[in-house]
Amino acid sequence: MALVYIGLGSNLSNPLQQIHLAVAALTQIQSSKLNQVSSLYFSRPMGPQDQPDYMNAVASLTTNLSPLTLLDELQTIENKAGRLRKDNRWGARILDLDILLFDNDIIDNERLTVPHYGLELREFVLLPLAEISPTLSLPNGKSVLSLSQNIETNGLKIHSKLR
Ligand code: ROI
């Protein structure tokens, strides 16, 4: 079994509902078990500012799936939410499900980069991650808690508990 952390994000089509539906969908992934879900956070857009604020959360999952099979499952959930793959990289999106960490694995291929390239730079990933796993370290040895305490919070605020 691998321990995986997944970042959830939405800023279109009722983000609150999108994140709730996505959490429900995560519980249905084959050969996997949803462990923890962070609070739901409001965050300011990273990238172009002419888009709505985001809602973000982080979940942990244990899985017997391979990284790419898990990625297929997450993309199926995104597609069912109405996410268009051709969406521009830095633009608004209905639902984004990112594999942040997959055990201590380092993965780098055309489809998948783990740890997620933005992990250490994004308050909307680090704070929810530290909330559910304060003792976690990244494969490079850095403490998630200390990263989260040293990053600019950029107005991030807790909206609600998810479960
Ligand atoms: N900004 C925020 N606040 N939250 C996100 O999930 C998010 N996702 C993205 C970009 C466009 C980089 N900005 C984001 O993909």
Tab-separated table of C-alpha atoms and ligand atoms in Angstrom:
chain	number	residue	atom	x	y	z
A	1	MET	CA	0.000	0.000	0.000
A	2	ALA	CA	1.209	3.493	-0.838
A	3	LEU	CA	0.314	6.624	1.118
A	4	VAL	CA	-0.709	9.368	-1.278
A	5	TYR	CA	-1.602	13.027	-0.812
A	6	ILE	CA	-3.970	14.672	-3.273
A	7	GLY	CA	-4.595	18.383	-3.764
A	8	LEU	CA	-8.130	19.476	-4.633
A	9	GLY	CA	-8.934	22.824	-6.223
A	10	SER	CA	-11.874	24.536	-7.916
A	11	ASN	CA	-12.846	28.059	-8.891
A	12	LEU	CA	-15.769	27.511	-11.272
A	13	SER	CA	-19.296	26.042	-11.242
A	14	ASN	CA	-19.915	26.177	-7.480
A	15	PRO	CA	-16.472	25.304	-6.072
A	16	LEU	CA	-17.894	24.289	-2.678
A	17	GLN	CA	-20.085	21.652	-4.306
A	18	GLN	CA	-17.279	20.570	-6.669
A	19	ILE	CA	-14.954	19.841	-3.754
A	20	HIS	CA	-17.645	17.966	-1.819
A	21	LEU	CA	-18.464	15.831	-4.870
A	22	ALA	CA	-14.772	15.209	-5.488
A	23	VAL	CA	-14.250	14.000	-1.905
A	24	ALA	CA	-17.204	11.634	-2.339
A	25	ALA	CA	-15.675	10.392	-5.611
A	26	LEU	CA	-12.291	9.807	-3.922
A	27	THR	CA	-13.974	7.344	-1.538
A	28	GLN	CA	-15.030	5.266	-4.570
A	29	ILE	CA	-11.608	4.757	-6.188
A	30	GLN	CA	-10.812	1.060	-6.633
A	31	SER	CA	-8.197	-0.619	-4.404
A	32	SER	CA	-7.913	2.557	-2.339
A	33	LYS	CA	-9.100	3.999	0.925
A	34	LEU	CA	-9.624	7.660	1.744
A	35	ASN	CA	-7.973	8.432	5.083
A	36	GLN	CA	-8.056	12.123	5.889
A	37	VAL	CA	-9.433	15.299	4.391
A	38	SER	CA	-8.286	18.764	5.447
A	39	SER	CA	-10.548	21.701	6.073
A	40	LEU	CA	-11.755	23.524	3.006
A	41	TYR	CA	-9.838	26.766	2.366
A	42	PHE	CA	-10.519	29.933	0.375
A	43	SER	CA	-7.451	31.026	-1.586
A	44	ARG	CA	-6.517	33.817	-3.949
A	45	PRO	CA	-5.669	32.701	-7.463
A	46	MET	CA	-2.053	31.956	-8.143
A	47	GLY	CA	-1.291	33.027	-11.699
A	48	PRO	CA	-3.564	35.416	-13.604
A	49	GLN	CA	-5.679	37.444	-11.166
A	50	ASP	CA	-8.633	37.893	-13.543
A	51	GLN	CA	-10.269	34.686	-12.310
A	52	PRO	CA	-12.409	33.830	-9.270
A	53	ASP	CA	-10.926	32.878	-5.891
A	54	TYR	CA	-10.347	29.158	-5.378
A	55	MET	CA	-11.437	26.633	-2.846
A	56	ASN	CA	-8.666	24.181	-1.964
A	57	ALA	CA	-8.240	21.140	0.236
A	58	VAL	CA	-5.849	18.210	0.625
A	59	ALA	CA	-6.780	14.558	1.137
A	60	SER	CA	-4.747	11.464	1.982
A	61	LEU	CA	-5.415	8.081	0.459
A	62	THR	CA	-3.862	4.663	0.827
A	63	THR	CA	-3.819	2.776	-2.443
A	64	ASN	CA	-2.670	-0.379	-4.179
A	65	LEU	CA	-2.857	1.371	-7.555
A	66	SER	CA	0.218	2.447	-9.481
A	67	PRO	CA	0.808	6.198	-9.787
A	68	LEU	CA	-0.392	6.300	-13.403
A	69	THR	CA	-3.485	4.207	-12.701
A	70	LEU	CA	-4.334	6.531	-9.817
A	71	LEU	CA	-3.789	9.487	-12.177
A	72	ASP	CA	-6.258	7.880	-14.634
A	73	GLU	CA	-8.814	7.606	-11.831
A	74	LEU	CA	-8.342	11.251	-10.828
A	75	GLN	CA	-8.640	12.451	-14.425
A	76	THR	CA	-11.848	10.446	-14.818
A	77	ILE	CA	-13.262	12.301	-11.789
A	78	GLU	CA	-12.131	15.659	-13.235
A	79	ASN	CA	-13.698	14.840	-16.584
A	80	LYS	CA	-17.005	13.820	-14.998
A	81	ALA	CA	-17.050	17.194	-13.228
A	82	GLY	CA	-16.888	18.807	-16.665
A	83	ARG	CA	-13.219	19.727	-16.672
A	84	LEU	CA	-11.932	20.387	-20.147
A	85	ARG	CA	-8.362	19.093	-20.631
A	86	LYS	CA	-7.650	21.866	-23.123
A	87	ASP	CA	-8.238	24.480	-20.387
A	88	ASN	CA	-5.293	26.840	-20.288
A	89	ARG	CA	-2.696	25.881	-17.738
A	90	TRP	CA	-3.005	28.937	-15.492
A	91	GLY	CA	-6.703	29.632	-15.981
A	92	ALA	CA	-9.900	28.939	-14.070
A	93	ARG	CA	-10.946	25.320	-13.663
A	94	ILE	CA	-13.980	23.363	-12.488
A	95	LEU	CA	-11.914	20.728	-10.699
A	96	ASP	CA	-8.242	20.011	-10.310
A	97	LEU	CA	-7.020	16.842	-8.581
A	98	ASP	CA	-3.238	16.723	-8.259
A	99	ILE	CA	-1.074	13.924	-6.903
A	100	LEU	CA	1.122	15.893	-4.495
A	101	LEU	CA	3.060	13.004	-2.953
A	102	PHE	CA	3.155	9.265	-3.603
A	103	ASP	CA	4.975	7.670	-0.672
A	104	ASN	CA	8.517	8.994	-0.857
A	105	ASP	CA	8.634	8.325	-4.605
A	106	ILE	CA	10.168	10.691	-7.117
A	107	ILE	CA	8.344	10.383	-10.447
A	108	ASP	CA	9.123	12.335	-13.584
A	109	ASN	CA	7.516	11.395	-16.885
A	110	GLU	CA	5.354	13.056	-19.544
A	111	ARG	CA	2.166	12.534	-17.588
A	112	LEU	CA	3.229	12.952	-14.012
A	113	THR	CA	5.720	14.814	-11.834
A	114	VAL	CA	5.769	13.875	-8.138
A	115	PRO	CA	6.317	15.589	-5.757
A	116	HIS	CA	4.071	18.150	-7.457
A	117	TYR	CA	6.266	20.954	-8.822
A	118	GLY	CA	4.307	23.694	-6.998
A	119	LEU	CA	4.144	21.978	-3.630
A	120	GLU	CA	6.749	24.041	-1.766
A	121	LEU	CA	5.515	27.352	-3.232
A	122	ARG	CA	1.776	27.150	-2.646
A	123	GLU	CA	0.221	28.170	0.662
A	124	PHE	CA	-3.071	26.575	-0.445
A	125	VAL	CA	-1.275	23.200	-0.586
A	126	LEU	CA	1.174	23.480	2.341
A	127	LEU	CA	-1.280	24.677	5.003
A	128	PRO	CA	-3.952	22.012	4.411
A	129	LEU	CA	-1.200	19.377	4.087
A	130	ALA	CA	0.327	20.427	7.422
A	131	GLU	CA	-3.168	20.429	8.950
A	132	ILE	CA	-3.715	16.721	8.232
A	133	SER	CA	-0.083	15.588	8.492
A	134	PRO	CA	2.004	17.906	10.673
A	135	THR	CA	4.888	15.431	11.022
A	136	LEU	CA	5.227	14.783	7.274
A	137	SER	CA	8.527	15.354	5.475
A	138	LEU	CA	9.018	15.644	1.723
A	139	PRO	CA	11.336	13.250	-0.169
A	140	ASN	CA	13.961	16.041	-0.039
A	141	GLY	CA	13.789	15.937	3.765
A	142	LYS	CA	12.030	19.264	4.282
A	143	SER	CA	9.370	19.422	6.991
A	144	VAL	CA	5.888	20.276	5.699
A	145	LEU	CA	5.078	22.003	8.989
A	146	SER	CA	8.078	24.335	8.827
A	147	LEU	CA	7.463	25.070	5.118
A	148	SER	CA	3.852	25.924	5.974
A	149	GLN	CA	4.950	28.209	8.816
A	150	ASN	CA	7.378	30.110	6.624
A	151	ILE	CA	5.206	30.742	3.568
A	152	GLU	CA	3.267	33.951	2.883
A	153	THR	CA	-0.375	33.050	3.639
A	154	ASN	CA	-1.693	35.362	0.915
A	155	GLY	CA	-5.090	35.732	2.587
A	156	LEU	CA	-5.718	31.973	2.799
A	157	LYS	CA	-8.609	31.258	5.145
A	158	ILE	CA	-10.478	28.243	6.404
A	159	HIS	CA	-14.014	27.977	5.100
A	160	SER	CA	-15.257	24.818	6.791
A	161	LYS	CA	-14.473	21.311	7.875
A	162	LEU	CA	-15.110	18.772	5.142
A	163	ARG	CA	-15.807	15.623	7.159
B	1	ROI	N1	-4.609	29.141	-7.417
B	1	ROI	C1	-5.202	28.740	-6.279
B	1	ROI	N2	-5.380	29.613	-5.290
B	1	ROI	N3	-5.620	27.454	-6.101
B	1	ROI	C2	-5.446	26.525	-7.080
B	1	ROI	O1	-5.837	25.345	-6.882
B	1	ROI	C3	-4.811	26.907	-8.289
B	1	ROI	N4	-4.614	26.018	-9.292
B	1	ROI	C4	-3.994	26.360	-10.424
B	1	ROI	C5	-3.482	27.751	-10.658
B	1	ROI	C6	-4.073	28.294	-11.952
B	1	ROI	C7	-1.957	27.681	-10.775
B	1	ROI	N5	-3.804	28.662	-9.572
B	1	ROI	C8	-4.406	28.256	-8.428
B	1	ROI	O2	-3.775	25.452	-11.356
